DNA sequence: GTGAACCTTTACACAACCTTTACATTGCTT
DNA sequence: AAGCAATGTAAAGGTTGTGTAAAGGTTCAC
């Protein structure tokens, strides 16, 4: 999960970045308002940590402009503890507010409170659940992309189809006849080696990330995508 | 929108209930932990305001038990201002925390921050939002204009439609058939190269601002607008 | 009716892709 | 262990889809 930190205190940024990275988040830092706004608009972050006192563009201004196009969750950080700031930020569309100096654990708890909720809701809304994930291999059906953990595999269309079919049927043998008919749209002819070639190419591409073999050959029967270790 | 308030201070309940009702919420109050938990489990509330100090079952216990089955958003209220309580509540799955005594306006702002987010996510896609922004490309749906950061793109009508469709489906493959039908209003004929030309022209115009390619070709399938880095 | 803006078609080059071929290897059967 | 069929895979065609310049149509405003 990717977070953006906008704070001019580079020391704090580094410290928090390290801490949150250890907690499994991916953190990017920028140190002024302009840069921050640009970055926030250009990508999809799970959450933005936004300092109020910033050079070039203050935190409120960044938030205001961000909210014109995006609804990325924002937690505001500030040294001032006054009600006014707090309410102002929340009314502008911030999701939470943490007064500095703060406890790392509290920050983490608040970050989690928000990301947890988002994760939950988006996983509900996507009833068209379009991701398959088995044994480190992830298939994004909508984007027609496949990943080994986070690393994208550059598969051709047919390779993608073959892999997706195997992963969909993980743990079961899929015959070459099935693959040929479902992926290539034709009956498997006696000396047709296409499927073998496609599987070979897929294996080669997966092997670049040196993980153990996932596609097992069932001699005379077909192929199986291996489930579990 | 329906809220549940669990607090043994009946005076405060009444006061807040009145205030929030005036703000367009529907508020139900109960005054002890057992009742509160029962109520929280029996219905779908948009948000629960939960006091920590409660007779019969304290706030943390109510939250803990609630979280075993439900993910209703919770804001905790408490007289104690210590870090420990705050963190403990958040880690148990609270969404926010307000120390008593609090400002009405702040409570409202926090309630809104959470309900707004939920409302937004559950009504993804359509809604009144008239700007789209993905990966440095901004689409102003109302004005039918497209930008690279702040720089306007002078697209033709069809080019705008194609780009808007791709950005709306950012991260998903959009087939030429879909583009043809939705933008040109006709079935895609076998040797129709119009879509290719429109995409080519859009790319050329975006490339003037020398940013990396945003429209990826999925050979044999369609095009994808790239999300994130 | 002329021009401008736009969409579509045509044509060609090229790159990506799928299949075939050929030979090496594996694993089952006897 | 020999024989054989199934499989692995590098390399070489052959095919198809795509990128794009340029030409040809169409629409619309004036």
Coordinates of C-alpha atoms (C1' of nucleotides) in Angstrom, one line a residue:
Chain A
X1 CA 0.0 0.0 0.0
X2 CA 1.4 3.3 -1.1
X3 CA 1.5 6.4 1.1
X4 CA 2.6 10.0 0.3
X5 CA 4.2 12.1 2.9
X6 CA 4.4 15.9 2.4
X7 CA 6.5 17.5 5.1
X8 CA 9.4 19.9 4.9
X9 CA 11.1 18.3 7.9
X10 CA 13.4 15.8 6.1
X11 CA 14.5 14.2 9.3
X12 CA 11.0 13.4 10.4
X13 CA 10.2 12.2 6.9
X14 CA 13.1 9.8 6.9
X15 CA 12.3 8.5 10.4
X16 CA 8.6 7.9 9.7
X17 CA 9.3 6.5 6.3
X18 CA 11.6 3.9 7.8
X19 CA 9.0 3.1 10.4
X20 CA 6.1 2.8 8.1
X21 CA 8.1 0.8 5.5
X22 CA 8.9 -1.7 8.3
X23 CA 5.1 -1.9 8.8
X24 CA 4.6 -3.0 5.2
X25 CA 3.7 0.3 3.6
X26 CA 5.5 1.9 0.6
X27 CA 6.3 5.5 1.4
X28 CA 7.2 8.4 -0.9
X29 CA 8.2 11.8 0.5
X30 CA 8.2 15.3 -0.9
X31 CA 9.2 18.4 1.0
X32 CA 7.1 21.3 -0.3
X33 CA 3.5 22.0 -1.1
X34 CA 3.8 22.5 -4.8
X35 CA 5.6 19.2 -5.4
X36 CA 3.3 17.5 -3.0
X37 CA 0.1 18.6 -4.8
X38 CA 1.6 17.6 -8.1
X39 CA 2.6 14.2 -6.8
X40 CA -0.8 13.7 -5.1
X41 CA -2.6 14.4 -8.3
X42 CA -0.4 12.3 -10.5
X43 CA -0.8 9.0 -8.7
X44 CA -3.2 6.9 -6.7
X45 CA -2.1 6.8 -3.1
X46 CA -3.8 4.9 -0.3
X47 CA -3.3 7.8 2.0
X48 CA -1.5 11.2 2.2
X49 CA 0.2 12.5 5.3
X50 CA 0.1 16.3 5.0
X51 CA 1.9 18.8 7.1
X52 CA 0.2 22.1 7.5
X53 CA 3.3 24.4 7.6
X54 CA 4.9 24.0 4.2
X55 CA 7.0 26.1 1.9
X56 CA 5.5 27.3 -1.4
X57 CA 1.9 26.1 -0.7
X58 CA 0.6 25.5 2.8
X59 CA -1.2 22.3 3.7
X60 CA -4.7 23.7 3.7
X61 CA -4.1 25.0 0.2
X62 CA -2.8 21.7 -1.0
X63 CA -5.8 19.9 0.5
X64 CA -8.2 22.4 -1.0
X65 CA -6.8 22.0 -4.5
X66 CA -6.4 18.2 -4.2
X67 CA -10.1 17.9 -3.2
X68 CA -11.2 19.6 -6.5
X69 CA -10.3 16.4 -8.3
X70 CA -9.4 13.7 -5.9
X71 CA -10.7 12.0 -2.8
X72 CA -7.5 10.4 -1.6
X73 CA -7.7 10.1 2.2
X74 CA -5.6 12.7 4.0
X75 CA -4.2 12.9 7.5
X76 CA -3.0 16.4 8.5
X77 CA 0.0 16.9 10.7
X78 CA 0.6 20.1 12.6
X79 CA 2.5 21.7 15.4
X80 CA -0.4 24.0 16.3
X81 CA -2.9 22.3 18.6
X82 CA -5.7 24.7 18.3
X83 CA -9.3 23.7 17.6
X84 CA -9.5 26.1 14.7
X85 CA -6.9 24.5 12.6
X86 CA -8.3 21.1 13.3
X87 CA -11.8 21.9 12.4
X88 CA -10.7 23.9 9.4
X89 CA -8.7 20.9 8.0
X90 CA -11.5 18.5 8.6
X91 CA -14.1 20.8 6.9
X92 CA -11.8 21.1 3.9
X93 CA -11.9 17.4 3.6
X94 CA -9.2 15.9 5.7
X95 CA -9.9 12.5 7.1
X96 CA -8.0 12.9 10.3
X97 CA -5.7 15.2 12.2
X98 CA -2.6 14.5 14.4
X99 CA -1.0 17.2 16.5
X100 CA 2.8 17.2 16.6
X101 CA 4.6 15.9 18.4
X102 CA 2.9 12.6 18.1
X103 CA 3.6 9.1 19.1
X104 CA 4.7 6.8 16.2
X105 CA 2.3 4.1 17.3
X106 CA -0.6 6.5 17.3
X107 CA 0.2 7.6 13.8
X108 CA 0.3 4.0 12.7
X109 CA -3.0 3.2 14.4
X110 CA -4.6 6.1 12.6
X111 CA -3.1 5.2 9.3
X112 CA -4.4 1.7 9.8
X113 CA -7.8 2.9 10.8
X114 CA -8.2 4.6 7.5
X115 CA -6.5 2.1 5.2
X116 CA -8.4 -0.8 6.8
X117 CA -11.7 0.9 6.1
X118 CA -10.8 1.7 2.5
X119 CA -9.6 -1.8 1.9
X120 CA -12.7 -3.2 3.3
X121 CA -15.1 -1.1 1.4
X122 CA -13.3 -1.3 -1.9
X123 CA -13.2 -5.1 -1.7
X124 CA -16.9 -5.0 -1.1
X125 CA -17.7 -2.7 -3.9
X126 CA -15.7 -4.7 -6.4
X127 CA -18.1 -7.5 -6.5
X128 CA -16.7 -7.9 -10.0
X129 CA -13.7 -9.1 -8.0
X130 CA -11.2 -9.2 -10.8
X131 CA -8.0 -10.4 -9.3
X132 CA -6.8 -13.9 -9.0
X133 CA -3.9 -14.7 -6.7
X134 CA -2.4 -18.1 -6.2
X135 CA 1.0 -19.0 -4.9
X136 CA 2.7 -15.6 -5.5
X137 CA 1.2 -15.3 -8.9
X138 CA -1.4 -12.5 -9.3
X139 CA -3.6 -12.2 -12.3
X140 CA -5.4 -8.9 -12.9
X141 CA -8.3 -9.9 -15.1
X142 CA -9.4 -6.4 -15.9
X143 CA -6.0 -5.2 -17.0
X144 CA -5.0 -8.6 -18.5
X145 CA -1.8 -8.4 -16.6
X146 CA 0.1 -11.0 -14.5
X147 CA 2.5 -10.5 -11.7
X148 CA 5.0 -12.5 -9.6
X149 CA 4.3 -10.8 -6.3
X150 CA 4.7 -7.1 -7.3
X151 CA 6.7 -7.7 -10.4
X152 CA 4.8 -7.5 -13.7
X153 CA 5.3 -10.2 -16.2
X154 CA 5.4 -9.1 -19.9
X155 CA 3.4 -11.9 -21.4
X156 CA 1.9 -11.9 -24.9
X157 CA -1.9 -12.2 -25.2
X158 CA -1.9 -15.9 -25.7
X159 CA 0.6 -16.5 -22.9
X160 CA -1.6 -14.5 -20.6
X161 CA -4.6 -16.5 -21.5
X162 CA -2.9 -19.8 -20.9
X163 CA -1.5 -18.7 -17.5
X164 CA -4.9 -17.3 -16.5
X165 CA -6.6 -20.5 -17.4
X166 CA -4.1 -22.6 -15.4
X167 CA -4.3 -20.3 -12.4
X168 CA -8.1 -20.3 -12.5
X169 CA -8.0 -24.1 -12.4
X170 CA -5.1 -24.1 -9.9
X171 CA -4.7 -27.6 -8.4
X172 CA -6.5 -29.3 -11.2
X173 CA -5.0 -30.8 -14.4
X174 CA -5.9 -28.8 -17.5
X175 CA -5.5 -30.9 -20.7
X176 CA -3.8 -29.6 -23.8
X177 CA -7.1 -30.1 -25.6
X178 CA -8.8 -27.8 -23.2
X179 CA -6.1 -25.2 -23.5
X180 CA -6.2 -25.3 -27.3
X181 CA -9.9 -25.0 -27.4
X182 CA -10.3 -22.3 -24.9
X183 CA -7.3 -20.2 -25.7
X184 CA -6.5 -20.8 -29.3
X185 CA -10.1 -21.6 -30.3
X186 CA -9.3 -24.8 -32.3
X187 CA -9.2 -28.5 -31.8
X188 CA -5.8 -29.8 -30.8
X189 CA -4.2 -31.4 -33.9
X190 CA -1.9 -34.4 -33.5
X191 CA 1.5 -32.8 -33.9
X192 CA 0.6 -29.3 -32.8
X193 CA 3.3 -28.1 -30.4
X194 CA 2.0 -24.5 -29.9
X195 CA 0.8 -25.1 -26.4
X196 CA 4.1 -26.6 -25.4
X197 CA 5.8 -23.5 -26.7
X198 CA 3.5 -21.1 -24.9
X199 CA 4.0 -23.0 -21.6
X200 CA 7.7 -23.0 -22.2
X201 CA 7.8 -19.3 -22.7
X202 CA 5.6 -18.6 -19.7
X203 CA 7.9 -20.7 -17.5
X204 CA 10.9 -18.8 -18.8
X205 CA 9.4 -15.5 -18.0
X206 CA 8.4 -16.6 -14.5
X207 CA 11.8 -18.1 -13.9
X208 CA 13.4 -14.7 -14.2
X209 CA 12.2 -14.0 -10.7
X210 CA 13.8 -17.3 -9.6
X211 CA 10.9 -18.8 -7.8
X212 CA 10.3 -22.5 -7.9
X213 CA 8.4 -24.0 -10.8
X214 CA 4.6 -23.4 -10.7
X215 CA 3.5 -25.1 -13.8
X216 CA 3.8 -28.9 -13.5
X217 CA 3.7 -31.2 -16.5
X218 CA 1.4 -34.2 -16.2
X219 CA 2.8 -36.4 -18.9
X220 CA 0.1 -37.6 -21.3
X221 CA -2.5 -35.6 -19.5
X222 CA -1.8 -31.9 -19.4
X223 CA -0.5 -29.2 -17.1
X224 CA -1.3 -28.2 -13.5
X225 CA -0.8 -24.9 -11.7
X226 CA 0.6 -25.8 -8.3
X227 CA -1.4 -24.6 -5.2
X228 CA 0.3 -24.0 -1.8
X229 CA 4.0 -24.6 -1.3
Chain B
X1 CA -28.0 8.7 7.6
X2 CA -28.4 6.8 10.8
X3 CA -26.1 7.2 13.8
X4 CA -25.9 5.3 17.1
X5 CA -24.7 7.1 20.2
X6 CA -23.7 5.0 23.2
X7 CA -23.1 7.2 26.2
X8 CA -24.4 7.1 29.8
X9 CA -24.5 10.9 30.0
X10 CA -28.1 11.4 29.0
X11 CA -27.8 15.2 29.0
X12 CA -24.9 15.1 26.5
X13 CA -26.8 12.5 24.4
X14 CA -29.8 14.8 24.2
X15 CA -27.8 17.8 23.3
X16 CA -25.7 16.1 20.7
X17 CA -28.7 14.3 19.3
X18 CA -30.5 17.6 18.8
X19 CA -27.5 19.1 17.1
X20 CA -26.8 16.2 14.8
X21 CA -30.5 15.9 13.9
X22 CA -30.4 19.5 12.9
X23 CA -27.5 18.6 10.6
X24 CA -29.5 16.1 8.8
X25 CA -28.6 12.9 10.7
X26 CA -30.9 10.4 12.4
X27 CA -29.6 9.7 15.9
X28 CA -30.5 6.8 18.2
X29 CA -29.1 6.8 21.8
X30 CA -28.6 4.1 24.3
X31 CA -27.0 4.5 27.7
X32 CA -25.0 1.3 28.6
X33 CA -22.6 -1.0 27.0
X34 CA -24.7 -4.1 26.8
X35 CA -27.6 -2.3 25.2
X36 CA -25.2 -0.5 22.9
X37 CA -23.6 -3.7 21.6
X38 CA -26.9 -5.3 21.1
X39 CA -28.2 -2.3 19.1
X40 CA -25.0 -2.0 17.1
X41 CA -25.2 -5.6 16.1
X42 CA -28.9 -5.6 15.2
X43 CA -28.8 -2.8 12.7
X44 CA -26.7 -1.1 10.0
X45 CA -25.6 2.3 11.3
X46 CA -23.6 4.7 9.2
X47 CA -21.5 5.5 12.3
X48 CA -21.3 4.8 16.0
X49 CA -20.3 7.3 18.6
X50 CA -19.0 5.3 21.5
X51 CA -18.1 6.5 25.0
X52 CA -15.3 4.7 26.8
X53 CA -16.6 4.9 30.3
X54 CA -19.9 2.9 30.3
X55 CA -21.9 0.9 32.8
X56 CA -22.1 -2.9 32.3
X57 CA -19.6 -3.1 29.4
X58 CA -16.9 -0.5 28.8
X59 CA -16.4 1.1 25.4
X60 CA -13.3 -1.0 24.5
X61 CA -15.2 -4.2 25.2
X62 CA -18.1 -3.1 23.1
X63 CA -15.8 -2.2 20.2
X64 CA -13.9 -5.5 20.5
X65 CA -17.0 -7.6 20.4
X66 CA -18.6 -5.5 17.6
X67 CA -15.5 -5.9 15.5
X68 CA -15.8 -9.7 15.6
X69 CA -18.7 -9.4 13.2
X70 CA -19.2 -5.9 12.0
X71 CA -17.1 -3.1 10.5
X72 CA -19.4 -0.2 11.2
X73 CA -17.3 3.0 11.6
X74 CA -16.7 4.0 15.3
X75 CA -15.7 7.2 16.8
X76 CA -14.7 6.9 20.5
X77 CA -15.4 9.6 23.0
X78 CA -13.6 9.8 26.3
X79 CA -12.8 12.0 29.2
X80 CA -9.3 10.6 29.5
X81 CA -6.8 12.3 27.2
X82 CA -4.0 9.9 27.5
X83 CA -2.2 8.4 24.6
X84 CA -2.6 4.9 25.8
X85 CA -6.4 5.0 25.6
X86 CA -6.3 6.6 22.2
X87 CA -4.0 4.1 20.7
X88 CA -5.7 1.2 22.3
X89 CA -9.0 2.2 20.8
X90 CA -7.6 2.8 17.4
X91 CA -5.8 -0.5 17.4
X92 CA -9.0 -2.3 18.4
X93 CA -10.6 -1.0 15.3
X94 CA -12.0 2.5 16.1
X95 CA -11.9 5.0 13.2
X96 CA -11.4 8.0 15.2
X97 CA -11.2 9.4 18.7
X98 CA -12.4 12.6 20.3
X99 CA -11.3 13.6 23.8
X100 CA -14.0 15.1 26.0
X101 CA -14.9 17.9 26.4
X102 CA -15.1 18.6 22.7
X103 CA -16.3 21.2 20.4
X104 CA -19.6 20.4 18.7
X105 CA -18.3 21.6 15.4
X106 CA -15.3 19.4 15.7
X107 CA -17.5 16.4 16.3
X108 CA -19.6 17.2 13.3
X109 CA -16.5 17.7 11.2
X110 CA -15.2 14.3 12.2
X111 CA -18.5 12.6 11.7
X112 CA -18.7 14.2 8.2
X113 CA -15.1 13.2 7.4
X114 CA -16.1 9.5 7.9
X115 CA -19.6 9.5 6.4
X116 CA -18.4 11.5 3.4
X117 CA -15.7 8.9 2.7
X118 CA -18.1 6.0 3.0
X119 CA -20.7 7.7 0.8
X120 CA -18.1 8.5 -1.8
X121 CA -16.6 5.0 -2.1
X122 CA -20.0 3.2 -2.1
X123 CA -21.2 5.4 -4.9
X124 CA -18.0 5.1 -7.0
X125 CA -17.9 6.1 -10.6
X126 CA -21.0 8.0 -11.6
X127 CA -22.0 10.7 -9.1
X128 CA -21.7 14.4 -9.4
X129 CA -17.9 14.4 -9.5
X130 CA -17.1 16.2 -12.8
X131 CA -13.4 15.9 -12.8
X132 CA -11.2 12.9 -13.4
X133 CA -7.5 12.8 -12.7
X134 CA -5.2 9.9 -13.3
X135 CA -1.4 9.9 -13.7
X136 CA -1.0 13.7 -14.6
X137 CA -3.9 13.6 -17.0
X138 CA -6.9 15.6 -15.9
X139 CA -10.3 15.4 -17.6
X140 CA -12.9 18.0 -16.9
X141 CA -16.1 16.2 -17.8
X142 CA -18.3 19.2 -17.5
X143 CA -16.2 21.3 -19.9
X144 CA -15.1 18.4 -22.1
X145 CA -11.5 19.4 -21.7
X146 CA -8.4 17.5 -21.0
X147 CA -5.1 18.6 -19.4
X148 CA -1.6 17.4 -18.9
X149 CA -1.1 18.8 -15.4
X150 CA -2.1 22.4 -16.0
X151 CA -1.5 22.5 -19.7
X152 CA -4.7 22.1 -21.9
X153 CA -4.7 19.6 -24.7
X154 CA -6.4 20.8 -27.9
X155 CA -8.2 17.6 -28.7
X156 CA -11.0 17.1 -31.2
X157 CA -14.4 15.9 -30.0
X158 CA -13.7 12.3 -30.8
X159 CA -10.2 12.4 -29.4
X160 CA -11.6 13.8 -26.2
X161 CA -14.2 11.0 -26.0
X162 CA -11.7 8.3 -26.6
X163 CA -9.3 9.7 -24.0
X164 CA -12.1 10.2 -21.4
X165 CA -13.3 6.7 -21.9
X166 CA -9.7 5.3 -21.4
X167 CA -9.1 7.4 -18.3
X168 CA -12.5 6.4 -16.9
X169 CA -11.4 2.8 -17.2
X170 CA -7.8 3.5 -16.1
X171 CA -6.1 0.3 -15.4
X172 CA -8.5 -1.8 -17.4
X173 CA -8.3 -2.9 -21.0
X174 CA -10.8 -1.2 -23.2
X175 CA -11.3 -3.1 -26.5
X176 CA -11.5 -1.4 -29.8
X177 CA -15.0 -2.7 -30.1
X178 CA -16.0 -0.9 -26.9
X179 CA -14.4 2.3 -28.1
X180 CA -16.0 2.1 -31.5
X181 CA -19.4 1.5 -30.0
X182 CA -19.3 4.0 -27.2
X183 CA -17.5 6.8 -29.0
X184 CA -18.3 6.4 -32.7
X185 CA -21.6 4.7 -32.2
X186 CA -21.1 1.9 -34.6
X187 CA -19.9 -1.7 -34.6
X188 CA -16.2 -2.1 -35.4
X189 CA -15.7 -3.3 -38.9
X190 CA -12.9 -5.6 -39.9
X191 CA -10.5 -3.2 -41.5
X192 CA -11.6 0.0 -39.7
X193 CA -8.5 1.9 -38.6
X194 CA -10.2 5.0 -37.2
X195 CA -9.6 4.1 -33.6
X196 CA -6.0 3.5 -34.3
X197 CA -5.7 6.9 -35.9
X198 CA -7.5 8.6 -33.0
X199 CA -5.2 7.0 -30.5
X200 CA -2.2 7.9 -32.5
X201 CA -3.3 11.5 -32.6
X202 CA -4.0 11.6 -28.9
X203 CA -0.6 10.2 -28.2
X204 CA 1.1 12.7 -30.4
X205 CA -0.7 15.6 -28.6
X206 CA 0.2 14.2 -25.2
X207 CA 3.8 13.6 -26.2
X208 CA 4.2 17.4 -26.7
X209 CA 4.5 17.6 -23.0
X210 CA 7.2 14.9 -23.0
X211 CA 5.8 12.7 -20.4
X212 CA 6.1 8.9 -20.7
X213 CA 3.5 7.0 -22.6
X214 CA 0.1 6.7 -20.8
X215 CA -1.8 4.7 -23.4
X216 CA -0.6 1.2 -23.6
X217 CA -1.4 -1.1 -26.6
X218 CA -2.7 -4.5 -25.7
X219 CA -2.1 -6.2 -29.0
X220 CA -5.2 -8.1 -30.2
X221 CA -7.2 -6.8 -27.3
X222 CA -7.4 -3.1 -27.0
X223 CA -5.8 -0.2 -25.1
X224 CA -5.2 0.6 -21.4
X225 CA -4.7 3.9 -19.7
X226 CA -1.8 3.3 -17.3
X227 CA -2.5 4.0 -13.6
X228 CA 0.2 4.9 -11.1
X229 CA 3.9 4.9 -12.0
Chain C
dG1 C1' -19.5 27.8 -52.6
dT2 C1' -15.4 28.1 -50.2
dG3 C1' -12.5 27.0 -46.4
dA4 C1' -11.6 24.9 -42.1
dA5 C1' -11.9 21.3 -39.0
dC6 C1' -12.6 16.9 -38.6
dC7 C1' -13.2 11.9 -39.5
dT8 C1' -12.1 8.0 -42.3
dT9 C1' -9.6 5.3 -45.7
dT10 C1' -5.5 3.9 -47.9
dA11 C1' -1.0 2.4 -48.1
dC12 C1' 3.2 0.8 -46.5
dA13 C1' 6.6 -0.3 -42.9
dC14 C1' 7.4 -2.6 -38.9
dA15 C1' 7.1 -5.1 -34.8
dA16 C1' 4.9 -8.5 -32.2
dC17 C1' 3.3 -12.7 -32.2
dC18 C1' 2.1 -17.6 -33.3
dT19 C1' 3.4 -21.7 -35.4
dT20 C1' 6.4 -25.0 -37.3
dT21 C1' 10.6 -27.4 -37.5
dA22 C1' 14.3 -29.8 -35.7
dC23 C1' 16.8 -31.8 -32.3
dA24 C1' 17.5 -32.8 -27.3
dT25 C1' 15.6 -34.7 -23.3
dT26 C1' 12.6 -37.2 -20.2
dG27 C1' 10.1 -40.9 -18.5
dC28 C1' 7.3 -44.9 -19.2
dT29 C1' 6.9 -49.8 -21.0
dT30 C1' 8.7 -54.0 -21.8
Chain D
dA1 C1' 18.7 -51.4 -21.1
dA2 C1' 16.5 -50.5 -25.3
dG3 C1' 12.7 -48.5 -27.6
dC4 C1' 9.2 -45.2 -28.0
dA5 C1' 6.2 -41.6 -27.3
dA6 C1' 5.6 -37.2 -24.9
dT7 C1' 7.8 -33.1 -23.8
dG8 C1' 11.4 -29.0 -23.7
dT9 C1' 13.1 -25.5 -26.3
dA10 C1' 16.1 -22.7 -29.8
dA11 C1' 15.6 -20.9 -34.0
dA12 C1' 13.3 -19.9 -38.2
dG13 C1' 9.5 -18.7 -41.0
dG14 C1' 5.0 -16.6 -41.8
dT15 C1' 1.1 -14.1 -40.3
dT16 C1' -1.4 -10.5 -38.2
dG17 C1' -2.1 -6.3 -35.7
dT18 C1' -0.6 -1.7 -35.1
dG19 C1' 1.7 3.1 -36.1
dT20 C1' 1.4 6.7 -38.9
dA21 C1' 1.8 9.8 -43.1
dA22 C1' -1.0 11.2 -46.6
dA23 C1' -5.0 11.5 -49.3
dG24 C1' -9.9 11.5 -49.6
dG25 C1' -14.6 12.6 -47.7
dT26 C1' -17.8 14.9 -44.8
dT27 C1' -19.8 18.4 -42.2
dC28 C1' -20.5 23.0 -40.9
dA29 C1' -20.2 28.0 -40.7
dC30 C1' -20.1 32.1 -43.0

